[in-house]
Short mmCIF file of C-alpha atoms and ligand atoms in Angstrom, two decimals:
data_model
loop_
_atom_site.label_atom_id
_atom_site.label_comp_id
_atom_site.label_asym_id
_atom_site.label_seq_id
_atom_site.Cartn_x
_atom_site.Cartn_y
_atom_site.Cartn_z
CA UNK L 30 94.54 63.35 150.82
CA UNK L 31 96.31 65.95 148.62
CA UNK L 32 99.30 66.83 150.77
CA UNK L 33 102.32 67.81 148.63
CA UNK L 34 100.24 67.92 145.44
CA UNK L 35 100.14 70.92 143.11
CA UNK L 36 96.75 71.58 141.64
CA UNK L 37 96.07 74.05 138.79
CA UNK L 38 92.54 75.40 138.89
CA UNK L 39 91.31 77.17 135.71
CA UNK L 40 88.36 79.51 136.13
CA UNK L 41 86.33 80.74 133.15
CA UNK L 42 83.58 83.29 132.92
CA UNK L 43 80.40 81.85 134.30
CA UNK L 44 78.00 82.81 137.01
CA UNK L 45 79.23 79.60 138.74
CA UNK L 46 82.75 81.07 139.04
CA UNK L 47 82.10 81.78 142.71
CA UNK L 48 81.97 78.02 143.29
CA UNK L 49 85.57 77.82 142.20
CA UNK L 50 86.42 79.68 145.42
CA UNK L 51 84.58 76.99 147.36
CA UNK L 52 86.47 74.29 145.47
CA UNK L 53 89.74 76.07 146.20
CA UNK L 54 88.94 76.05 149.91
CA UNK L 55 88.09 72.30 149.81
CA UNK L 56 91.40 71.57 147.99
CA UNK L 57 93.29 73.57 150.58
CA UNK L 58 91.59 71.63 153.35
CA UNK L 59 93.06 68.51 151.77
CA UNK L 60 96.50 70.24 151.99
CA UNK L 61 96.94 70.79 148.28
CA UNK L 62 98.98 73.71 146.93
CA UNK L 63 96.53 75.47 144.57
CA UNK L 64 97.41 77.82 141.71
CA UNK L 65 94.48 79.58 140.07
CA UNK L 66 94.47 80.71 136.43
CA UNK L 67 91.61 82.84 135.19
CA UNK L 68 90.41 84.14 131.84
CA UNK L 69 89.97 87.89 131.66
CA UNK L 70 86.21 87.56 131.40
CA UNK L 71 86.12 85.40 134.56
CA UNK L 72 87.42 88.42 136.52
CA UNK L 73 84.09 90.12 135.78
CA UNK L 74 82.41 87.50 137.97
CA UNK L 75 84.99 86.98 140.74
CA UNK L 76 88.09 88.90 141.75
CA UNK L 77 91.57 87.34 141.52
CA UNK L 78 92.16 88.73 144.99
CA UNK L 79 89.69 86.13 146.40
CA UNK L 80 91.87 83.32 145.05
CA UNK L 81 95.12 85.01 145.99
CA UNK L 82 93.93 85.44 149.60
CA UNK L 83 92.77 81.83 149.75
CA UNK L 84 95.77 80.18 148.10
CA UNK L 85 98.64 82.49 149.05
CA UNK L 86 99.70 82.36 145.37
CA UNK L 87 99.44 84.92 142.63
CA UNK L 88 96.30 84.35 140.53
CA UNK L 89 97.34 84.38 136.87
CA UNK L 90 95.20 86.26 134.38
CA UNK L 91 97.50 87.99 132.00
CA UNK L 92 100.12 86.06 130.01
CA UNK L 93 102.34 89.12 129.74
CA UNK L 94 102.18 90.03 133.42
CA UNK L 95 105.85 90.76 134.37
CA UNK L 96 105.38 89.96 138.06
CA UNK L 97 105.64 86.27 137.46
CA UNK L 98 107.65 84.35 139.96
CA UNK L 99 109.06 81.99 137.33
CA UNK L 100 110.70 83.00 134.08
CA UNK L 101 108.12 81.40 131.79
CA UNK L 102 105.31 80.95 134.27
CA UNK L 103 102.91 78.84 132.26
CA UNK L 104 105.55 76.24 131.38
CA UNK L 105 106.88 76.05 134.89
CA UNK L 106 103.42 75.70 136.39
CA UNK L 107 102.47 73.07 133.84
CA UNK L 108 105.63 71.07 134.77
CA UNK L 109 104.91 71.37 138.53
CA UNK L 110 101.26 70.37 138.28
CA UNK L 111 100.02 67.03 139.59
CA UNK L 112 96.53 67.71 138.20
CA UNK L 113 94.75 70.46 136.30
CA UNK L 114 91.02 71.16 136.58
CA UNK L 115 89.02 73.72 134.64
CA UNK L 116 85.90 74.60 136.66
CA UNK L 117 83.71 76.20 135.57
CA UNK L 118 84.58 75.72 131.88
CA UNK L 119 82.67 77.62 129.26
CA UNK L 120 81.72 76.15 125.86
CA UNK L 121 84.38 78.42 124.34
CA UNK L 122 87.13 77.09 126.63
CA UNK L 123 86.12 73.46 125.96
CA UNK L 124 86.38 74.24 122.22
CA UNK L 125 89.81 75.82 122.59
CA UNK L 126 91.15 72.97 124.77
CA UNK L 127 89.77 70.35 122.43
CA UNK L 128 91.55 71.89 119.48
CA UNK L 129 94.81 72.93 121.06
CA UNK L 130 94.16 76.67 120.77
CA UNK L 131 96.25 78.63 123.20
CA UNK L 132 95.56 82.37 123.32
CA UNK L 133 95.39 83.11 127.06
CA UNK L 134 97.23 82.05 130.20
CA UNK L 135 94.75 79.28 131.00
CA UNK L 136 94.68 77.55 127.64
CA UNK L 137 98.44 78.04 127.14
CA UNK L 138 99.31 76.49 130.51
CA UNK L 139 96.89 73.56 130.02
CA UNK L 140 98.35 72.81 126.58
CA UNK L 141 101.71 72.35 128.30
CA UNK L 142 100.31 69.99 131.02
CA UNK L 143 101.02 66.28 130.91
CA UNK L 144 99.30 65.56 134.21
CA UNK L 145 95.72 64.30 134.58
CA UNK L 146 93.24 66.92 133.30
CA UNK L 147 89.63 67.45 134.34
CA UNK L 148 86.95 69.72 132.89
CA UNK L 149 83.69 70.76 134.60
CA UNK L 150 81.46 72.52 132.08
CA UNK L 151 78.84 75.06 133.13
CA UNK L 152 76.61 76.76 130.51
CA UNK L 153 73.13 77.15 129.17
CA UNK L 154 71.42 73.84 128.20
CA UNK L 155 71.18 74.80 124.50
CA UNK L 156 74.90 75.54 124.39
CA UNK L 157 75.72 72.40 126.33
CA UNK L 158 73.47 70.14 124.23
CA UNK L 159 74.72 71.61 120.94
CA UNK L 160 76.46 68.82 119.00
CA UNK L 161 79.52 71.07 118.63
CA UNK L 162 79.94 71.26 122.36
CA UNK L 163 79.25 67.57 122.80
CA UNK L 164 81.82 66.77 120.11
CA UNK L 165 84.39 68.92 121.81
CA UNK L 166 83.83 67.25 125.13
CA UNK L 167 84.05 63.88 123.44
CA UNK L 168 87.34 64.93 121.86
CA UNK L 169 88.68 65.87 125.32
CA UNK L 170 87.59 62.43 126.64
CA UNK L 171 89.48 60.86 123.75
CA UNK L 172 92.55 62.79 124.85
CA UNK L 173 92.19 61.32 128.31
CA UNK L 174 90.35 64.12 130.06
CA UNK L 175 87.73 63.43 132.77
CA UNK L 176 84.58 65.32 131.91
CA UNK L 177 82.67 66.14 135.12
CA UNK L 178 79.12 66.19 133.84
CA UNK L 179 77.03 69.20 134.75
CA UNK L 180 73.81 68.75 136.75
CA UNK L 181 70.27 69.65 135.79
CA UNK L 182 68.14 72.39 137.32
CA UNK L 183 67.20 76.02 137.01
CA UNK L 184 69.95 77.88 135.30
CA UNK L 185 71.05 81.50 135.72
CA UNK L 186 69.35 82.53 132.46
CA UNK L 187 65.97 81.22 133.83
CA UNK L 188 65.91 78.12 131.63
CA UNK L 189 65.65 74.68 133.24
CA UNK L 190 67.85 71.82 132.01
CA UNK L 191 71.36 70.42 132.03
CA UNK L 192 74.27 72.84 132.44
CA UNK L 193 74.66 73.58 136.18
CA UNK L 194 78.23 73.24 137.40
CA UNK L 195 78.65 69.88 139.26
CA UNK L 196 78.53 70.12 143.03
CA UNK L 197 81.93 71.10 144.55
CA UNK L 198 82.17 67.97 146.74
CA UNK L 199 81.75 65.85 143.57
CA UNK L 200 84.50 67.83 141.78
CA UNK L 201 86.76 67.36 144.82
CA UNK L 202 86.28 63.57 144.72
CA UNK L 203 87.21 63.57 140.99
CA UNK L 204 90.44 65.43 141.87
CA UNK L 205 91.18 63.11 144.79
CA UNK L 206 90.63 60.07 142.58
CA UNK L 207 93.15 61.24 140.04
CA UNK L 208 95.77 62.83 142.30
CA UNK L 209 95.72 61.45 145.84
CA UNK L 210 96.95 57.85 145.90
CA UNK L 211 99.19 55.71 143.70
CA UNK L 212 97.10 53.72 141.19
CA UNK L 213 98.60 50.44 142.34
CA UNK L 214 95.33 48.53 142.19
CA UNK L 215 94.51 49.57 138.62
CA UNK L 216 93.16 46.57 136.71
CA UNK L 217 92.20 44.73 139.92
CA UNK L 218 88.53 43.80 140.43
CA UNK L 219 87.48 43.90 144.06
CA UNK L 220 84.09 43.04 145.57
CA UNK L 221 83.41 44.37 149.05
CA UNK L 222 80.38 43.70 151.30
CA UNK L 223 79.38 46.15 153.98
CA UNK L 224 76.76 47.00 156.58
CA UNK L 225 74.19 44.87 158.38
CA UNK L 226 71.48 42.64 156.93
CA UNK L 227 67.84 42.69 157.86
CA UNK L 228 65.84 39.47 158.39
CA UNK L 229 62.10 40.17 158.26
CA UNK L 230 59.80 38.91 161.05
CA UNK L 231 56.66 40.50 159.65
CA UNK L 232 55.96 43.55 157.42
CA UNK L 233 57.01 45.95 160.17
CA UNK L 234 59.76 44.26 162.13
CA UNK L 235 63.19 42.69 161.40
CA UNK L 236 66.30 41.23 163.08
CA UNK L 237 69.49 43.14 162.47
CA UNK L 238 72.81 44.21 164.21
CA UNK L 239 74.72 47.38 165.04
CA UNK L 240 76.93 47.44 161.93
CA UNK L 241 77.25 50.99 160.52
CA UNK L 242 78.92 49.98 157.27
CA UNK L 243 81.84 52.42 157.84
CA UNK L 244 84.64 49.82 157.54
CA UNK L 245 83.33 48.36 154.26
CA UNK L 246 82.64 51.82 152.73
CA UNK L 247 86.12 52.97 153.69
CA UNK L 248 87.59 49.85 151.96
CA UNK L 249 85.48 50.52 148.87
CA UNK L 250 86.56 54.20 148.68
CA UNK L 251 90.27 53.54 149.20
CA UNK L 252 90.32 50.65 146.75
CA UNK L 253 88.56 52.92 144.17
CA UNK L 254 91.09 55.74 144.82
CA UNK L 255 93.95 53.27 144.30
CA UNK L 256 92.47 52.49 140.88
CA UNK L 257 90.59 49.25 141.52
CA UNK L 258 87.32 48.40 139.83
CA UNK L 259 85.09 48.14 142.90
CA UNK L 260 81.69 46.52 143.50
CA UNK L 261 80.15 47.42 146.87
CA UNK L 262 77.34 45.12 148.05
CA UNK L 263 75.73 46.85 151.02
CA UNK L 264 73.01 46.28 153.52
CA UNK L 265 71.01 49.34 154.74
CA UNK L 266 73.22 52.07 156.23
CA UNK L 267 73.06 55.87 156.64
CA UNK L 268 76.19 56.31 154.45
CA UNK L 269 76.45 57.77 150.98
CA UNK L 270 78.00 55.15 148.62
CA UNK L 271 81.49 56.26 147.43
CA UNK L 272 81.56 57.69 143.92
CA UNK L 273 82.89 55.59 141.02
CA UNK L 274 81.97 52.24 142.57
CA UNK L 275 79.34 49.81 141.34
CA UNK L 276 76.85 49.96 144.20
CA UNK L 277 74.54 47.00 144.81
CA UNK L 278 72.07 47.61 147.69
CA UNK L 279 70.69 44.51 149.46
CA UNK L 280 68.53 43.84 152.45
CA UNK L 281 68.69 40.21 153.71
CA UNK L 282 71.40 37.58 154.05
CA UNK L 283 69.79 35.75 151.17
CA UNK L 284 69.97 38.92 148.94
CA UNK L 285 73.63 39.26 149.88
CA UNK L 286 74.31 35.64 148.95
CA UNK L 287 72.64 36.13 145.52
CA UNK L 288 74.39 39.45 144.89
CA UNK L 289 77.84 38.21 145.83
CA UNK L 290 77.78 34.70 144.28
CA UNK L 291 76.43 36.00 140.97
CA UNK L 292 79.46 38.39 140.80
CA UNK L 293 82.24 36.60 142.59
CA UNK L 294 83.63 34.65 139.67
CA UNK L 295 85.07 37.71 137.92
CA UNK L 296 86.63 39.19 141.12
CA UNK L 297 90.36 39.13 141.92
CA UNK L 298 89.70 39.95 145.59
CA UNK L 299 86.56 39.57 147.72
CA UNK L 300 86.43 41.31 151.11
CA UNK L 301 83.51 40.46 153.36
CA UNK L 302 83.08 43.27 155.87
CA UNK L 303 79.30 42.90 156.10
CA UNK L 304 77.82 41.75 159.37
CA UNK L 305 75.55 39.06 158.05
CA UNK L 306 72.71 37.57 160.10
CA UNK L 307 73.43 33.90 160.88
CA UNK L 308 69.72 33.21 161.40
CA UNK L 309 66.38 34.29 159.91
CA UNK L 310 62.87 33.66 161.08
CA UNK L 311 61.65 30.32 159.65
CA UNK L 312 58.44 32.01 158.60
CA UNK L 313 57.78 35.64 157.73
CA UNK L 314 54.24 36.63 158.78
CA UNK L 315 52.41 38.24 155.87
CA UNK L 316 50.43 40.55 158.17
CA UNK L 317 51.59 42.46 161.21
CA UNK L 318 51.89 40.20 164.29
CA UNK L 319 49.76 41.47 167.23
CA UNK L 320 50.76 40.93 170.81
CA UNK L 321 49.16 38.25 172.96
CA UNK L 322 49.36 37.29 176.62
CA UNK L 323 52.55 35.44 177.58
CA UNK L 324 55.96 35.04 175.98
CA UNK L 325 56.61 34.74 172.29
CA UNK L 326 59.21 32.49 170.63
CA UNK L 327 60.30 32.91 167.07
CA UNK L 328 61.73 29.87 165.36
CA UNK L 329 64.93 30.69 163.48
CA UNK L 330 66.73 28.85 160.73
CA UNK L 331 70.32 29.30 159.40
CA UNK L 332 71.00 31.71 156.63
CA UNK L 333 73.41 30.94 153.82
CA UNK L 334 77.05 31.52 154.84
CA UNK L 335 78.23 33.44 151.83
CA UNK L 336 81.91 33.48 152.82
CA UNK L 337 81.92 29.76 153.50
CA UNK L 338 80.43 29.20 150.03
CA UNK L 339 83.10 31.42 148.40
CA UNK L 340 85.82 29.56 150.29
CA UNK L 341 84.48 26.17 149.20
CA UNK L 342 84.21 27.33 145.51
CA UNK L 343 87.34 29.49 145.41
CA UNK L 344 88.57 30.24 141.90
CA UNK L 345 92.30 29.76 141.36
CA UNK L 346 94.29 32.87 142.23
CA UNK L 347 91.33 34.62 143.90
CA UNK L 348 92.01 36.21 147.29
CA UNK L 349 89.33 35.94 149.95
CA UNK L 350 89.30 38.13 153.02
CA UNK L 351 86.82 37.88 155.93
CA UNK L 352 86.18 39.87 159.09
CA UNK L 353 85.78 38.44 162.61
CA UNK L 354 84.25 40.66 165.26
CA UNK L 355 84.67 38.95 168.61
CA UNK L 356 84.16 39.68 172.29
CA UNK L 357 86.54 37.02 173.68
CA UNK L 358 89.32 34.72 172.43
CA UNK L 359 89.64 36.93 169.35
CA UNK L 360 92.76 35.55 167.76
CA UNK L 361 91.84 31.86 168.29
CA UNK L 362 88.36 32.29 166.95
CA UNK L 363 89.45 34.38 163.99
CA UNK L 364 92.20 31.85 163.16
CA UNK L 365 89.65 29.05 163.25
CA UNK L 366 87.36 30.94 160.87
CA UNK L 367 90.29 31.57 158.47
CA UNK L 368 90.90 27.84 158.19
CA UNK L 369 87.18 26.75 158.27
CA UNK L 370 86.20 29.19 155.51
CA UNK L 371 89.34 28.63 153.40
CA UNK L 372 90.34 32.32 153.55
CA UNK L 373 93.57 34.06 152.67
CA UNK L 374 93.24 36.64 155.36
CA UNK L 375 90.89 37.54 158.20
CA UNK L 376 90.68 40.94 159.89
CA UNK L 377 89.93 40.42 163.54
CA UNK L 378 88.75 43.00 166.03
CA UNK L 379 87.47 42.91 169.58
CA UNK L 380 84.30 44.97 169.99
CA UNK L 381 85.18 45.54 173.62
CA UNK L 382 88.45 47.36 172.80
CA UNK L 383 88.12 51.15 172.82
CA UNK L 384 88.02 52.58 169.29
CA UNK L 385 87.19 49.20 167.73
CA UNK L 386 83.48 48.95 168.35
CA UNK L 387 80.41 49.55 166.16
CA UNK L 388 79.75 52.91 164.45
CA UNK L 389 83.04 54.61 165.37
CA UNK L 390 85.44 56.08 162.76
CA UNK L 391 88.43 54.12 164.02
CA UNK L 392 89.41 50.44 164.33
CA UNK L 393 92.00 48.28 166.06
CA UNK L 394 92.58 45.26 163.80
CA UNK L 395 94.74 42.19 163.76
CA UNK L 396 95.39 40.98 160.19
CA UNK L 397 95.77 37.21 160.29
CA UNK L 398 97.03 35.15 157.31
CA UNK L 399 98.13 31.51 157.01
CA UNK L 400 101.67 32.58 157.63
CA UNK L 401 101.58 35.47 160.06
CA UNK L 402 99.56 37.94 162.10
CA UNK L 403 100.01 41.69 162.19
CA UNK L 404 98.55 43.88 164.87
CA UNK L 405 97.58 47.34 163.57
CA UNK L 406 97.47 50.20 166.04
CA UNK L 407 94.38 52.37 166.61
CA UNK L 408 93.80 54.14 163.35
CA UNK L 409 90.97 55.63 161.16
CA UNK L 410 88.99 53.13 159.19
CA UNK L 411 90.34 54.71 155.98
CA UNK L 412 93.87 54.08 157.15
CA UNK L 413 93.03 50.54 158.23
CA UNK L 414 91.43 50.04 154.74
CA UNK L 415 94.72 51.18 153.19
CA UNK L 416 96.71 48.65 155.27
CA UNK L 417 94.27 45.76 154.49
CA UNK L 418 94.35 46.52 150.76
CA UNK L 419 98.18 46.64 150.69
CA UNK L 420 98.37 43.30 152.42
CA UNK L 421 95.88 41.75 150.05
CA UNK L 422 97.61 43.30 146.97
CA UNK L 423 100.87 41.57 148.11
CA UNK L 424 99.00 38.23 148.02
CA UNK L 425 97.80 38.58 144.40
CA UNK L 426 99.76 36.55 141.92
N1 CTP I 721 79.56 35.86 156.84
C1 CTP I 721 78.95 35.49 155.63
N2 CTP I 721 77.69 34.96 155.69
C2 CTP I 721 77.07 34.72 156.85
C3 CTP I 721 77.69 35.00 158.08
C4 CTP I 721 78.95 35.61 158.00
O1 CTP I 721 79.52 35.77 154.58
N3 CTP I 721 75.87 34.15 156.87
C5 CTP I 721 80.92 36.43 156.77
C6 CTP I 721 81.03 37.81 157.32
O2 CTP I 721 80.85 38.82 156.28
C7 CTP I 721 82.42 37.89 157.91
C8 CTP I 721 82.66 36.42 158.36
O3 CTP I 721 81.76 35.62 157.58
O4 CTP I 721 83.41 38.19 156.96
C9 CTP I 721 82.32 36.22 159.76
O5 CTP I 721 82.54 34.88 160.10
P1 CTP I 721 81.47 34.00 161.00
O6 CTP I 721 82.15 32.73 161.31
O7 CTP I 721 80.17 33.87 160.27
O8 CTP I 721 81.31 34.91 162.22
P2 CTP I 721 80.01 35.37 162.85
O9 CTP I 721 78.94 35.64 161.89
O10 CTP I 721 80.40 36.53 163.70
O11 CTP I 721 79.48 34.11 163.71
P3 CTP I 721 80.15 33.07 164.77
O12 CTP I 721 81.24 33.77 165.45
O13 CTP I 721 78.95 32.79 165.54
O14 CTP I 721 80.62 31.92 163.93
#
C-alpha cells in the first residue's frame, strides 16, 4: 500500500514511544521508506538505534548533527515527505506545532512540510482535557491536520481516562488513507452492500448463505482510501468494518431494503455485493419449533428485490452496479440481470471456478456493461475492488 512513499515519523517523549517502533515496523511492511525524527527527551524512553536498525536510515535527534546526508536535512526531508505523522505527540509538541514554534529537528522539519500531517497525542487525561491542549488540537485540525484521538484506559501514571496512544493498526490505517492511493473518488458518495442476510424461521433458526462479505468490505475500504464518502450496509459477517465508513448493520432482506432505499437517493454510485435471500419464511414462529414425526415443509414467500427497486427508481446520473454469482451460463445470466434490473454494470463470477468461490480472498470476475465485457484475471478482492471502482468512476458524468 505504501510502496515508494516517504513517511516521516516524529517521536516525542512518552511512555508510549515504544509503540512508535511497532508503527515503524507496520509502515515498513507496507513498503514505505520511513525516516524517524525524535525529540531529545524521547531518547530517554527509546533509543534512536532501534529506529535506525528498523528503517536503515539515520534517526534524527540533533538539528546541528554534522553527519546529515543532505545539506540542510530538515528541509530536504520535508520536501521528500509524502506524509508526516507525530506519534506519540506530547501536549508540548502539539502546542509548538499549533503555533509554528520550531526549536528542535522535529518541529523544524514539520514546519517545512506541505504534505498531509497527522498527530497522535498521548498524555495524562488532565493534560489532554485541558482546554489549552484541546484548543491546540483544534488549531491543528483547522490547519488541515488529522488528529488521531487517543483511547481511554489505565494510563502510565495510574489514572484512568482518555490519553492512551491510539492502537498502532488504527494509526497505520490513518496513514494509508492519506498516502496510499490517489484521491480520485473524493466528493463521490458510494453505498455498498455486503455479506449474507438471515431470514428467521423461529427464535433459534434462520435461512442464510455462504457469503463472507469479503468482496463488499474490500470495495468499501478501497473506495474510502480513494477518498469516497462510503456507506456500508452489511449483513452479519466475521469481518471488522473498515475505518472511516458509515457502517449500517442489517440482518434480513427486509432490513437491507429499508437501509438501502432510505439512503439511495443521495448516492452517486450504489454497488450491491450482498448475497440477499430471495425467499423468507411466510411466518416466523414466535416460539422454538419442536420436531415431530415425518417431514417438514416451510412455506416461503419472496423478499423485496432491492436492486430491482433501485433500477426501477434510478435517479438521473446515478450508477448502479450489481453482482451475479452463478454456477452455469454465467455471462448470459448476468447479462440478463443487467438488463432486467436496469443496471450500468454487473460483476459476474462463477462459484465453481477456482479462486472465485465463497470466503476466499481472491476473485475471478467478468465486468459486464451495456457496451462491453471485461474479463479480470485471478486477483485479490482488494485489487478486484480497485478495478470495479475505476470502471464505475469512468461511467460517472
Ligand atoms: N439482490 C437484491 N435483492 C434481492 C436479491 C438480490 O438486491 N432480494 C441483488 C444482489 O445484491 C446482487 C443481485 O441482486 O447484486 C443478484 O441478482 P439476482 O437476479 O437477484 O440473483 P440471485 O439472487 O442470485 O437470484 P437468481 O439467479 O435466482 O435470479
